[in-house]
Amino acid sequence: MASKKLSTPRNDARLILSGAGAITLFFFTSLRDPFNQPKLWMTILVGAWLAGHLISDLLVKKFTEGQVVVKRFSWIVAGFVTLLLIAALLTNYKYTAFFGDSQRNTGFLAYFFLAMFALSAATHIKIKNISYVYIAGISVGALMTIYGVLQHFGHDFVKWNNPYNSIISTVGNPDFAAGIMAVFLVLAFASIFATNWKLWIKGGAAVVAALILLVIYWSQARQGLLSFGVAGGLFLVIWIWQKNKYLGMVGTGGYLVVFALGLLGIFKVGPLAGSLYKASVSIRGFYWRAGIEMLKSHPWFGVGVDRYGAYFRQYREAQYPLNYGYDITSTAAHNVIIEIFATCGVFVGTAYLGILGFVVYRGIVGIKNSHGKARLLIAGVFCAWIAYEAQSIVSIDNLGIAIWGWVLAGAVVGVSLKELPVATVAPEEKGRKVRTVQRQSSVAIAAPIISAVVSLAMLFVVITQYRGESQMFNLSRYAIPKTQTDRDYYHQIIAKVNSIPWMNPMYTLQ
């Protein structure tokens, strides 16, 4: 009876997915950075809790075929994290290396806990609970869409100082909003074909999909539409293959032709250039080439974790300031792979490519080895991950989006595993089974304790960071002091704020 009280894959899957949803949706207006900092804090806290449970998940269970796959994935991810830690320790600005650049917050801590999400998803999200991925994605997508509609019609309950299109949703930028909603759109679209839900539920998913598509269009961020086109088209090809092999061949050929024409159109070549090309593509070309130059000059461990912005002016092409102004800069390569290679070097970048390659491999294996609805369910999750990767080619690793890239990566690995039947235990194996269950029970009891200790330690870090963000926000509300008395009082406040541990160096400078 005691074993029934242990955490179940279903409950752990819910925690992972609800945590990812909360990270995407959460923002806090009483901070200097209302979007990126709170998302980092939630990533740290939820990731810290998941980290404690990974001990029992990855080290205690018997290594069946499925567990061996998860173990291999964990080794690849662990290699990435270890190399990233070395790159962080070698970075000249340690605060940025671990906490990330101002208003990006994608340093070592962010990636470490994103990795915890990925490993937890690979361990606990399986084909038997895959529907939770769809439910979570569609639910978060619906909430973001509702907020996007309010923003589009001028009814946002927050008065943002927003220089962009009004649709910034809960991630602070139209490009980010379109990118993550494209991921949810793929899940909503795929659920219509893949799930056994009742007709009225599928109808609701179709409505959500239509509204998401409309909000992406309103955002004027074409990367969202293109990401959905790539991933949604791939899902349709898989669906057609399942219906008819020969139609699948035709569909594959058509998909590849449209994909090639679309890719050329993005770069202002071919018949689709007028519809797909945007001037921002040329700007991104400058960002990409600057990142490549950084890698050439610092090949082993890059210019420093999340330090792209500090080196951009040094490595940008001379034509860039002539086109866009000498004071205009960038803090990201707007391509996640180039960003990681440029800032962390060839070892970390290769390890990251190893993660992507393993996920692609397991996605193909899962689709190939499954049948019927199960194949389509796996394909939907895999294509949602493809949508994330597609937008990451022209965007940054914003935490509100990146969390789903890592969760879906782990989910693809998890759902690709075969569901093995429960084996009959021979009499001589019963004693060994009892000892294994007892060991698992002991570790399962210890896992929440370990998680609590790690979470409390990280909570101290988060609280300290919160003090700095909130105090800087409050400081910006003071009027410029005009008398000496006011200046003395203001100086005392500044000194108090500046004494907060782990204060963002950019705030200290300001």
Short mmCIF file of C-alpha atoms in Angstrom, two decimals:
data_model
loop_
_atom_site.label_atom_id
_atom_site.label_comp_id
_atom_site.label_asym_id
_atom_site.label_seq_id
_atom_site.Cartn_x
_atom_site.Cartn_y
_atom_site.Cartn_z
CA MET A 1 0.00 0.00 0.00
CA ALA A 2 2.88 2.37 0.71
CA SER A 3 4.04 2.23 -2.87
CA LYS A 4 0.73 3.68 -4.06
CA LYS A 5 1.55 6.91 -2.29
CA LEU A 6 4.68 7.45 -4.33
CA SER A 7 4.61 10.21 -6.94
CA THR A 8 3.09 8.98 -10.18
CA PRO A 9 4.10 9.85 -13.75
CA ARG A 10 0.72 11.48 -14.15
CA ASN A 11 1.22 13.86 -11.23
CA ASP A 12 4.85 14.60 -12.13
CA ALA A 13 3.82 15.31 -15.72
CA ARG A 14 1.22 17.75 -14.45
CA LEU A 15 3.79 19.52 -12.30
CA ILE A 16 6.23 19.85 -15.21
CA LEU A 17 3.60 21.15 -17.64
CA SER A 18 1.83 23.44 -15.19
CA GLY A 19 5.23 24.85 -14.18
CA ALA A 20 6.09 25.52 -17.82
CA GLY A 21 2.74 27.20 -18.33
CA ALA A 22 3.18 29.37 -15.25
CA ILE A 23 6.63 30.49 -16.43
CA THR A 24 5.23 31.58 -19.78
CA LEU A 25 2.22 33.38 -18.30
CA PHE A 26 3.82 35.00 -15.26
CA PHE A 27 4.94 38.62 -15.21
CA PHE A 28 5.16 41.13 -12.39
CA THR A 29 4.62 44.81 -13.09
CA SER A 30 6.30 46.14 -9.90
CA LEU A 31 9.78 45.23 -11.10
CA ARG A 32 12.36 47.01 -13.19
CA ASP A 33 12.17 44.05 -15.59
CA PRO A 34 8.58 42.76 -15.37
CA PHE A 35 8.99 39.86 -17.81
CA ASN A 36 12.40 38.20 -17.86
CA GLN A 37 13.35 38.30 -14.18
CA PRO A 38 10.16 36.73 -12.80
CA LYS A 39 10.30 34.03 -15.46
CA LEU A 40 13.88 33.25 -14.45
CA TRP A 41 12.87 33.02 -10.79
CA MET A 42 10.04 30.61 -11.52
CA THR A 43 12.32 28.53 -13.73
CA ILE A 44 14.81 28.29 -10.86
CA LEU A 45 12.27 27.42 -8.18
CA VAL A 46 10.25 24.85 -10.12
CA GLY A 47 13.42 23.43 -11.67
CA ALA A 48 14.99 23.11 -8.21
CA TRP A 49 12.03 21.06 -7.01
CA LEU A 50 12.25 18.80 -10.07
CA ALA A 51 15.99 18.34 -9.53
CA GLY A 52 15.46 16.48 -6.24
CA HIS A 53 13.12 14.00 -7.86
CA LEU A 54 15.52 13.27 -10.71
CA ILE A 55 17.76 11.40 -8.29
CA SER A 56 15.21 8.64 -7.84
CA ASP A 57 13.97 8.87 -11.41
CA LEU A 58 17.35 8.40 -13.09
CA LEU A 59 19.50 6.47 -10.60
CA VAL A 60 17.21 4.08 -8.73
CA LYS A 61 14.94 2.56 -11.37
CA LYS A 62 16.01 -0.57 -13.16
CA PHE A 63 17.42 0.21 -16.62
CA THR A 64 14.85 -1.24 -18.96
CA GLU A 65 15.09 -0.40 -22.64
CA GLY A 66 13.22 2.84 -22.04
CA GLN A 67 15.33 3.83 -19.04
CA VAL A 68 18.53 3.28 -21.02
CA VAL A 69 17.28 5.79 -23.62
CA VAL A 70 16.49 8.31 -20.89
CA LYS A 71 19.90 7.66 -19.34
CA ARG A 72 21.61 8.39 -22.66
CA PHE A 73 19.64 11.58 -23.00
CA SER A 74 20.58 12.55 -19.45
CA TRP A 75 24.28 12.03 -20.23
CA ILE A 76 24.07 14.28 -23.28
CA VAL A 77 22.25 16.97 -21.30
CA ALA A 78 24.69 16.58 -18.39
CA GLY A 79 27.58 17.03 -20.80
CA PHE A 80 26.03 20.25 -22.09
CA VAL A 81 25.47 21.58 -18.56
CA THR A 82 29.00 20.65 -17.42
CA LEU A 83 30.64 22.34 -20.39
CA LEU A 84 28.38 25.35 -19.91
CA LEU A 85 29.52 25.59 -16.28
CA ILE A 86 33.15 25.61 -17.42
CA ALA A 87 32.33 28.36 -19.93
CA ALA A 88 30.59 30.33 -17.15
CA LEU A 89 33.56 30.01 -14.83
CA LEU A 90 35.84 31.26 -17.61
CA THR A 91 33.58 34.24 -18.37
CA ASN A 92 35.09 37.53 -17.18
CA TYR A 93 31.73 38.84 -15.90
CA LYS A 94 30.53 36.21 -13.42
CA TYR A 95 27.17 37.86 -12.68
CA THR A 96 26.20 37.79 -16.35
CA ALA A 97 27.60 34.29 -16.76
CA PHE A 98 25.33 32.88 -14.06
CA PHE A 99 22.29 35.19 -14.04
CA GLY A 100 22.40 36.36 -17.65
CA ASP A 101 22.54 39.73 -19.35
CA SER A 102 20.11 42.46 -18.32
CA GLN A 103 16.60 41.80 -19.72
CA ARG A 104 17.69 38.43 -21.13
CA ASN A 105 18.55 36.36 -18.04
CA THR A 106 19.75 33.33 -19.98
CA GLY A 107 22.90 32.56 -18.05
CA PHE A 108 24.06 29.27 -16.56
CA LEU A 109 21.30 29.10 -13.94
CA ALA A 110 18.57 29.44 -16.56
CA TYR A 111 19.99 26.68 -18.75
CA PHE A 112 20.74 24.40 -15.80
CA PHE A 113 17.13 24.45 -14.64
CA LEU A 114 15.78 24.27 -18.19
CA ALA A 115 17.78 21.04 -18.39
CA MET A 116 16.01 19.83 -15.23
CA PHE A 117 12.69 20.37 -16.98
CA ALA A 118 13.86 18.45 -20.05
CA LEU A 119 15.13 15.46 -18.06
CA SER A 120 11.99 15.40 -15.91
CA ALA A 121 9.80 15.49 -19.00
CA ALA A 122 11.74 12.62 -20.59
CA THR A 123 11.28 10.60 -17.41
CA HIS A 124 7.61 11.24 -16.69
CA ILE A 125 5.82 12.15 -19.92
CA LYS A 126 4.91 8.96 -21.75
CA ILE A 127 2.40 7.95 -24.40
CA LYS A 128 -0.15 7.03 -21.70
CA ASN A 129 -0.25 10.61 -20.39
CA ILE A 130 0.66 12.46 -23.58
CA SER A 131 -2.77 14.12 -23.62
CA TYR A 132 -1.57 16.37 -20.78
CA VAL A 133 0.92 17.97 -23.15
CA TYR A 134 -1.94 18.89 -25.46
CA ILE A 135 -4.18 20.10 -22.64
CA ALA A 136 -1.42 22.25 -21.14
CA GLY A 137 -0.36 23.74 -24.47
CA ILE A 138 -3.88 24.52 -25.63
CA SER A 139 -4.83 25.99 -22.24
CA VAL A 140 -1.81 28.29 -22.05
CA GLY A 141 -2.30 29.20 -25.70
CA ALA A 142 -5.94 30.11 -25.04
CA LEU A 143 -5.00 32.38 -22.11
CA MET A 144 -2.29 34.11 -24.14
CA THR A 145 -4.73 34.53 -27.02
CA ILE A 146 -7.37 36.12 -24.80
CA TYR A 147 -4.78 38.56 -23.51
CA GLY A 148 -3.60 39.21 -27.06
CA VAL A 149 -7.14 40.03 -28.18
CA LEU A 150 -7.50 42.49 -25.29
CA GLN A 151 -4.20 44.12 -26.22
CA HIS A 152 -5.16 44.36 -29.89
CA PHE A 153 -8.39 46.20 -29.10
CA GLY A 154 -6.75 48.51 -26.55
CA HIS A 155 -8.17 46.91 -23.39
CA ASP A 156 -4.91 45.78 -21.79
CA PHE A 157 -5.23 46.00 -17.99
CA VAL A 158 -1.54 47.05 -17.82
CA LYS A 159 -0.39 50.37 -19.27
CA TRP A 160 2.85 49.19 -20.84
CA ASN A 161 5.51 51.56 -22.14
CA ASN A 162 5.51 49.60 -25.37
CA PRO A 163 7.33 50.74 -28.57
CA TYR A 164 6.22 47.61 -30.44
CA ASN A 165 3.00 46.25 -31.84
CA SER A 166 0.37 46.14 -29.09
CA ILE A 167 0.39 42.33 -28.94
CA ILE A 168 3.23 41.55 -26.55
CA SER A 169 1.09 39.07 -24.57
CA THR A 170 2.86 37.75 -21.44
CA VAL A 171 6.36 37.64 -22.96
CA GLY A 172 6.97 41.33 -23.68
CA ASN A 173 7.54 41.38 -27.44
CA PRO A 174 5.39 40.65 -30.54
CA ASP A 175 8.04 38.34 -32.02
CA PHE A 176 8.23 36.31 -28.82
CA ALA A 177 4.43 36.22 -28.54
CA ALA A 178 4.03 34.97 -32.11
CA GLY A 179 6.82 32.42 -31.65
CA ILE A 180 5.37 30.73 -28.58
CA MET A 181 1.78 30.91 -29.83
CA ALA A 182 2.90 29.08 -32.98
CA VAL A 183 3.99 26.19 -30.74
CA PHE A 184 0.59 26.10 -29.04
CA LEU A 185 -1.15 26.44 -32.41
CA VAL A 186 0.56 23.26 -33.61
CA LEU A 187 -0.70 21.37 -30.54
CA ALA A 188 -4.25 22.70 -30.97
CA PHE A 189 -4.20 21.89 -34.70
CA ALA A 190 -2.76 18.39 -34.19
CA SER A 191 -5.27 17.57 -31.43
CA ILE A 192 -8.11 17.76 -33.96
CA PHE A 193 -6.59 14.83 -35.89
CA ALA A 194 -4.73 12.91 -33.19
CA THR A 195 -6.88 12.73 -30.07
CA ASN A 196 -9.92 10.66 -29.16
CA TRP A 197 -11.56 13.62 -27.47
CA LYS A 198 -15.27 14.21 -27.80
CA LEU A 199 -16.41 16.22 -30.79
CA TRP A 200 -17.28 19.31 -28.76
CA ILE A 201 -13.81 19.34 -27.16
CA LYS A 202 -12.19 19.08 -30.59
CA GLY A 203 -14.45 21.92 -31.69
CA GLY A 204 -13.15 24.01 -28.80
CA ALA A 205 -9.56 23.20 -29.79
CA ALA A 206 -10.35 24.26 -33.36
CA VAL A 207 -11.74 27.60 -32.11
CA VAL A 208 -8.62 28.14 -30.00
CA ALA A 209 -6.44 27.30 -33.02
CA ALA A 210 -8.32 29.80 -35.22
CA LEU A 211 -8.01 32.55 -32.59
CA ILE A 212 -4.32 31.87 -32.05
CA LEU A 213 -3.76 32.12 -35.80
CA LEU A 214 -5.64 35.44 -35.88
CA VAL A 215 -3.64 36.90 -32.98
CA ILE A 216 -0.37 35.82 -34.59
CA TYR A 217 -1.50 37.62 -37.75
CA TRP A 218 -2.34 40.75 -35.75
CA SER A 219 1.11 40.68 -34.13
CA GLN A 220 2.64 41.22 -37.60
CA ALA A 221 5.44 38.84 -36.62
CA ARG A 222 5.82 36.56 -39.61
CA GLN A 223 8.07 34.15 -37.74
CA GLY A 224 4.99 32.84 -35.95
CA LEU A 225 3.16 32.08 -39.20
CA LEU A 226 6.27 30.59 -40.79
CA SER A 227 6.99 28.39 -37.76
CA PHE A 228 3.45 27.06 -37.85
CA GLY A 229 3.70 26.55 -41.60
CA VAL A 230 6.84 24.44 -41.22
CA ALA A 231 5.59 22.37 -38.27
CA GLY A 232 1.90 22.19 -39.20
CA GLY A 233 2.80 21.18 -42.76
CA LEU A 234 5.05 18.43 -41.45
CA PHE A 235 2.24 17.10 -39.27
CA LEU A 236 -0.14 17.03 -42.25
CA VAL A 237 2.43 15.08 -44.28
CA ILE A 238 2.67 12.47 -41.50
CA TRP A 239 -1.14 12.30 -41.31
CA ILE A 240 -1.41 11.82 -45.09
CA TRP A 241 1.28 9.11 -45.04
CA GLN A 242 -0.76 7.24 -42.46
CA LYS A 243 -3.86 7.45 -44.65
CA ASN A 244 -2.23 6.54 -47.96
CA LYS A 245 1.39 5.79 -48.80
CA TYR A 246 1.26 7.15 -52.34
CA LEU A 247 -0.55 10.33 -51.35
CA GLY A 248 2.07 10.66 -48.63
CA MET A 249 4.82 10.64 -51.25
CA VAL A 250 3.03 13.35 -53.21
CA GLY A 251 2.43 15.33 -50.03
CA THR A 252 6.09 15.04 -49.03
CA GLY A 253 7.20 16.29 -52.42
CA GLY A 254 4.80 19.22 -52.27
CA TYR A 255 5.91 20.05 -48.74
CA LEU A 256 9.57 20.09 -49.72
CA VAL A 257 8.88 22.32 -52.75
CA VAL A 258 6.86 24.81 -50.70
CA PHE A 259 9.47 24.70 -47.93
CA ALA A 260 12.26 25.45 -50.41
CA LEU A 261 10.32 28.29 -52.04
CA GLY A 262 9.46 29.71 -48.63
CA LEU A 263 13.08 29.56 -47.50
CA LEU A 264 14.18 31.36 -50.66
CA GLY A 265 11.39 33.90 -50.24
CA ILE A 266 12.57 34.77 -46.75
CA PHE A 267 15.91 35.75 -48.28
CA LYS A 268 14.23 37.79 -51.03
CA VAL A 269 14.56 35.17 -53.76
CA GLY A 270 11.84 33.54 -55.84
CA PRO A 271 8.09 34.01 -56.28
CA LEU A 272 7.30 34.21 -52.56
CA ALA A 273 9.83 36.96 -51.83
CA GLY A 274 7.20 39.71 -51.88
CA SER A 275 5.10 37.94 -49.25
CA LEU A 276 7.77 36.53 -46.95
CA TYR A 277 10.74 38.90 -47.04
CA LYS A 278 11.06 41.50 -44.29
CA ALA A 279 13.78 44.07 -43.77
CA SER A 280 14.44 42.51 -40.36
CA VAL A 281 15.95 39.50 -42.16
CA SER A 282 18.80 41.73 -43.36
CA ILE A 283 19.29 43.02 -39.82
CA ARG A 284 19.46 39.48 -38.50
CA GLY A 285 22.12 38.73 -41.08
CA PHE A 286 24.33 41.32 -39.36
CA TYR A 287 23.61 39.68 -35.98
CA TRP A 288 24.43 36.21 -37.28
CA ARG A 289 27.68 37.25 -38.95
CA ALA A 290 28.79 39.10 -35.81
CA GLY A 291 28.17 35.93 -33.81
CA ILE A 292 30.19 33.86 -36.27
CA GLU A 293 33.07 36.32 -35.99
CA MET A 294 32.94 36.04 -32.20
CA LEU A 295 33.23 32.26 -32.53
CA LYS A 296 36.19 32.58 -34.89
CA SER A 297 38.01 34.84 -32.43
CA HIS A 298 37.04 32.85 -29.30
CA PRO A 299 36.51 29.28 -30.57
CA TRP A 300 36.89 27.20 -27.40
CA PHE A 301 34.59 28.83 -24.82
CA GLY A 302 33.23 31.85 -26.66
CA VAL A 303 33.16 35.48 -25.59
CA GLY A 304 31.40 34.58 -22.33
CA VAL A 305 28.02 33.15 -21.35
CA ASP A 306 25.28 35.59 -22.42
CA ARG A 307 27.92 38.22 -23.27
CA TYR A 308 26.97 38.72 -26.93
CA GLY A 309 25.79 42.28 -26.29
CA ALA A 310 29.10 43.29 -24.72
CA TYR A 311 31.04 42.26 -27.83
CA PHE A 312 28.57 43.12 -30.60
CA ARG A 313 30.04 46.55 -31.37
CA GLN A 314 33.50 45.01 -31.63
CA TYR A 315 32.49 42.33 -34.12
CA ARG A 316 29.67 43.95 -36.10
CA GLU A 317 30.31 44.81 -39.73
CA ALA A 318 31.16 48.42 -40.62
CA GLN A 319 28.01 48.68 -42.73
CA TYR A 320 25.74 48.06 -39.73
CA PRO A 321 26.16 51.46 -38.00
CA LEU A 322 25.98 53.17 -41.38
CA ASN A 323 22.61 51.56 -42.01
CA TYR A 324 21.06 51.66 -38.54
CA GLY A 325 23.03 54.17 -36.48
CA TYR A 326 26.16 54.03 -34.35
CA ASP A 327 24.29 53.77 -31.05
CA ILE A 328 22.01 50.89 -32.11
CA THR A 329 23.22 47.58 -30.75
CA SER A 330 21.98 44.05 -30.04
CA THR A 331 22.25 41.79 -27.00
CA ALA A 332 21.55 38.56 -28.91
CA ALA A 333 22.45 36.87 -32.18
CA HIS A 334 18.74 36.23 -32.89
CA ASN A 335 19.63 32.62 -33.61
CA VAL A 336 19.88 30.33 -30.60
CA ILE A 337 22.49 27.99 -32.11
CA ILE A 338 24.76 30.83 -33.25
CA GLU A 339 24.24 32.54 -29.88
CA ILE A 340 25.40 29.48 -27.95
CA PHE A 341 28.42 28.90 -30.19
CA ALA A 342 29.42 32.59 -30.07
CA THR A 343 29.06 33.03 -26.31
CA CYS A 344 29.96 29.55 -25.02
CA GLY A 345 32.27 28.14 -27.69
CA VAL A 346 32.52 25.07 -29.84
CA PHE A 347 32.32 22.49 -27.04
CA VAL A 348 29.07 23.80 -25.56
CA GLY A 349 27.64 24.46 -29.02
CA THR A 350 28.42 20.92 -30.17
CA ALA A 351 26.80 19.50 -27.02
CA TYR A 352 23.70 21.58 -27.72
CA LEU A 353 23.59 20.22 -31.28
CA GLY A 354 23.90 16.76 -29.73
CA ILE A 355 20.73 17.39 -27.70
CA LEU A 356 18.87 18.57 -30.80
CA GLY A 357 20.10 15.61 -32.84
CA PHE A 358 19.06 13.11 -30.17
CA VAL A 359 15.56 14.63 -29.96
CA VAL A 360 15.17 14.47 -33.75
CA TYR A 361 16.34 10.83 -33.72
CA ARG A 362 13.94 9.83 -30.94
CA GLY A 363 11.08 11.70 -32.62
CA ILE A 364 11.62 9.72 -35.83
CA VAL A 365 11.92 6.46 -33.87
CA GLY A 366 8.72 7.18 -31.94
CA ILE A 367 6.72 8.01 -35.06
CA LYS A 368 8.11 5.03 -36.98
CA ASN A 369 7.45 2.48 -34.22
CA SER A 370 3.90 3.60 -33.39
CA HIS A 371 0.58 3.21 -35.18
CA GLY A 372 -2.83 4.83 -35.44
CA LYS A 373 -3.67 7.62 -33.02
CA ALA A 374 -0.51 7.02 -31.00
CA ARG A 375 1.60 7.89 -34.04
CA LEU A 376 -0.31 11.13 -34.59
CA LEU A 377 -0.10 12.05 -30.91
CA ILE A 378 3.68 11.61 -30.95
CA ALA A 379 3.90 13.47 -34.26
CA GLY A 380 1.95 16.41 -32.81
CA VAL A 381 4.36 16.79 -29.88
CA PHE A 382 7.37 16.37 -32.18
CA CYS A 383 6.04 18.97 -34.63
CA ALA A 384 5.33 21.42 -31.76
CA TRP A 385 9.01 21.09 -30.83
CA ILE A 386 9.91 21.65 -34.49
CA ALA A 387 7.86 24.88 -34.38
CA TYR A 388 9.95 26.05 -31.41
CA GLU A 389 13.19 25.22 -33.22
CA ALA A 390 11.99 26.94 -36.40
CA GLN A 391 11.32 30.23 -34.62
CA SER A 392 14.61 29.93 -32.70
CA ILE A 393 16.46 30.29 -36.01
CA VAL A 394 15.45 33.97 -36.17
CA SER A 395 14.73 34.73 -32.51
CA ILE A 396 16.32 34.61 -29.06
CA ASP A 397 16.07 32.11 -26.22
CA ASN A 398 13.49 34.11 -24.27
CA LEU A 399 12.61 32.07 -21.17
CA GLY A 400 8.86 32.28 -21.78
CA ILE A 401 9.45 30.41 -25.04
CA ALA A 402 12.58 28.40 -24.21
CA ILE A 403 10.86 26.57 -21.36
CA TRP A 404 8.57 24.88 -23.89
CA GLY A 405 11.45 24.07 -26.20
CA TRP A 406 13.15 22.11 -23.41
CA VAL A 407 9.97 20.54 -22.02
CA LEU A 408 8.86 19.41 -25.47
CA ALA A 409 12.36 18.09 -26.20
CA GLY A 410 12.15 15.89 -23.11
CA ALA A 411 8.57 14.93 -23.96
CA VAL A 412 9.60 13.76 -27.43
CA VAL A 413 12.18 11.48 -25.85
CA GLY A 414 9.68 10.21 -23.28
CA VAL A 415 6.81 9.47 -25.67
CA SER A 416 9.15 7.75 -28.14
CA LEU A 417 9.64 4.85 -25.73
CA LYS A 418 7.70 1.64 -26.13
CA GLU A 419 5.13 0.84 -23.47
CA LEU A 420 6.42 -2.46 -22.12
CA PRO A 421 3.95 -5.00 -20.71
CA VAL A 422 4.13 -5.82 -17.01
CA ALA A 423 6.21 -8.96 -16.71
CA THR A 424 5.25 -11.92 -14.53
CA VAL A 425 7.61 -12.20 -11.59
CA ALA A 426 9.10 -15.61 -10.95
CA PRO A 427 9.11 -16.87 -7.32
CA GLU A 428 12.90 -16.57 -7.04
CA GLU A 429 12.67 -12.92 -8.18
CA LYS A 430 10.13 -11.88 -5.55
CA GLY A 431 12.74 -11.17 -2.87
CA ARG A 432 14.75 -9.02 -5.27
CA LYS A 433 11.59 -7.18 -6.30
CA VAL A 434 10.70 -6.47 -2.66
CA ARG A 435 14.17 -5.03 -2.01
CA THR A 436 13.94 -2.89 -5.15
CA VAL A 437 10.52 -1.54 -4.12
CA GLN A 438 11.81 -0.79 -0.62
CA ARG A 439 14.82 1.04 -2.04
CA GLN A 440 12.61 3.03 -4.42
CA SER A 441 10.27 3.87 -1.54
CA SER A 442 13.13 5.14 0.60
CA VAL A 443 14.49 7.34 -2.17
CA ALA A 444 10.98 8.53 -3.05
CA ILE A 445 10.60 9.71 0.55
CA ALA A 446 13.99 11.42 0.44
CA ALA A 447 13.42 13.08 -2.95
CA PRO A 448 10.93 15.71 -1.67
CA ILE A 449 13.30 16.49 1.21
CA ILE A 450 16.18 17.01 -1.21
CA SER A 451 13.90 19.06 -3.45
CA ALA A 452 12.84 21.21 -0.50
CA VAL A 453 16.45 21.86 0.53
CA VAL A 454 17.49 22.81 -3.01
CA SER A 455 14.37 24.95 -3.46
CA LEU A 456 14.96 26.79 -0.18
CA ALA A 457 18.56 27.51 -1.18
CA MET A 458 17.37 28.85 -4.52
CA LEU A 459 14.60 30.79 -2.80
CA PHE A 460 17.27 32.79 -0.96
CA VAL A 461 18.81 33.68 -4.33
CA VAL A 462 15.42 34.61 -5.76
CA ILE A 463 14.46 36.78 -2.79
CA THR A 464 17.77 38.66 -3.05
CA GLN A 465 17.21 39.20 -6.76
CA TYR A 466 13.65 40.33 -6.09
CA ARG A 467 14.86 42.96 -3.63
CA GLY A 468 17.20 44.43 -6.24
CA GLU A 469 14.54 44.49 -8.96
CA SER A 470 11.79 45.94 -6.79
CA GLN A 471 14.05 48.56 -5.16
CA MET A 472 15.30 49.73 -8.56
CA PHE A 473 11.69 50.02 -9.71
CA ASN A 474 10.81 52.08 -6.65
CA LEU A 475 13.94 54.22 -7.08
CA SER A 476 12.87 55.16 -10.61
CA ARG A 477 9.69 56.70 -9.19
CA TYR A 478 11.55 59.37 -7.21
CA ALA A 479 11.73 62.83 -8.71
CA ILE A 480 15.15 64.25 -9.55
CA PRO A 481 16.43 65.89 -6.32
CA LYS A 482 16.93 69.64 -6.58
CA THR A 483 18.07 70.68 -3.10
CA GLN A 484 21.09 69.47 -1.16
CA THR A 485 18.85 67.95 1.50
CA ASP A 486 16.99 65.97 -1.15
CA ARG A 487 20.28 64.93 -2.72
CA ASP A 488 21.62 63.64 0.61
CA TYR A 489 18.42 61.67 1.23
CA TYR A 490 18.47 60.30 -2.33
CA HIS A 491 22.11 59.29 -1.93
CA GLN A 492 21.25 57.27 1.19
CA ILE A 493 18.55 55.42 -0.74
CA ILE A 494 20.94 54.69 -3.61
CA ALA A 495 23.60 53.39 -1.19
CA LYS A 496 21.03 51.12 0.47
CA VAL A 497 19.86 49.70 -2.85
CA ASN A 498 23.41 49.27 -4.09
CA SER A 499 24.32 47.23 -1.00
CA ILE A 500 21.90 44.42 -1.93
CA PRO A 501 23.88 41.21 -2.64
CA TRP A 502 23.99 39.95 -6.24
CA MET A 503 22.79 43.29 -7.51
CA ASN A 504 22.62 43.54 -11.28
CA PRO A 505 25.86 45.38 -12.26
CA MET A 506 23.93 47.32 -14.87
CA TYR A 507 21.73 48.75 -12.12
CA THR A 508 24.80 49.65 -10.07
CA LEU A 509 26.19 51.51 -13.08
CA GLN A 510 22.91 53.33 -13.60
#
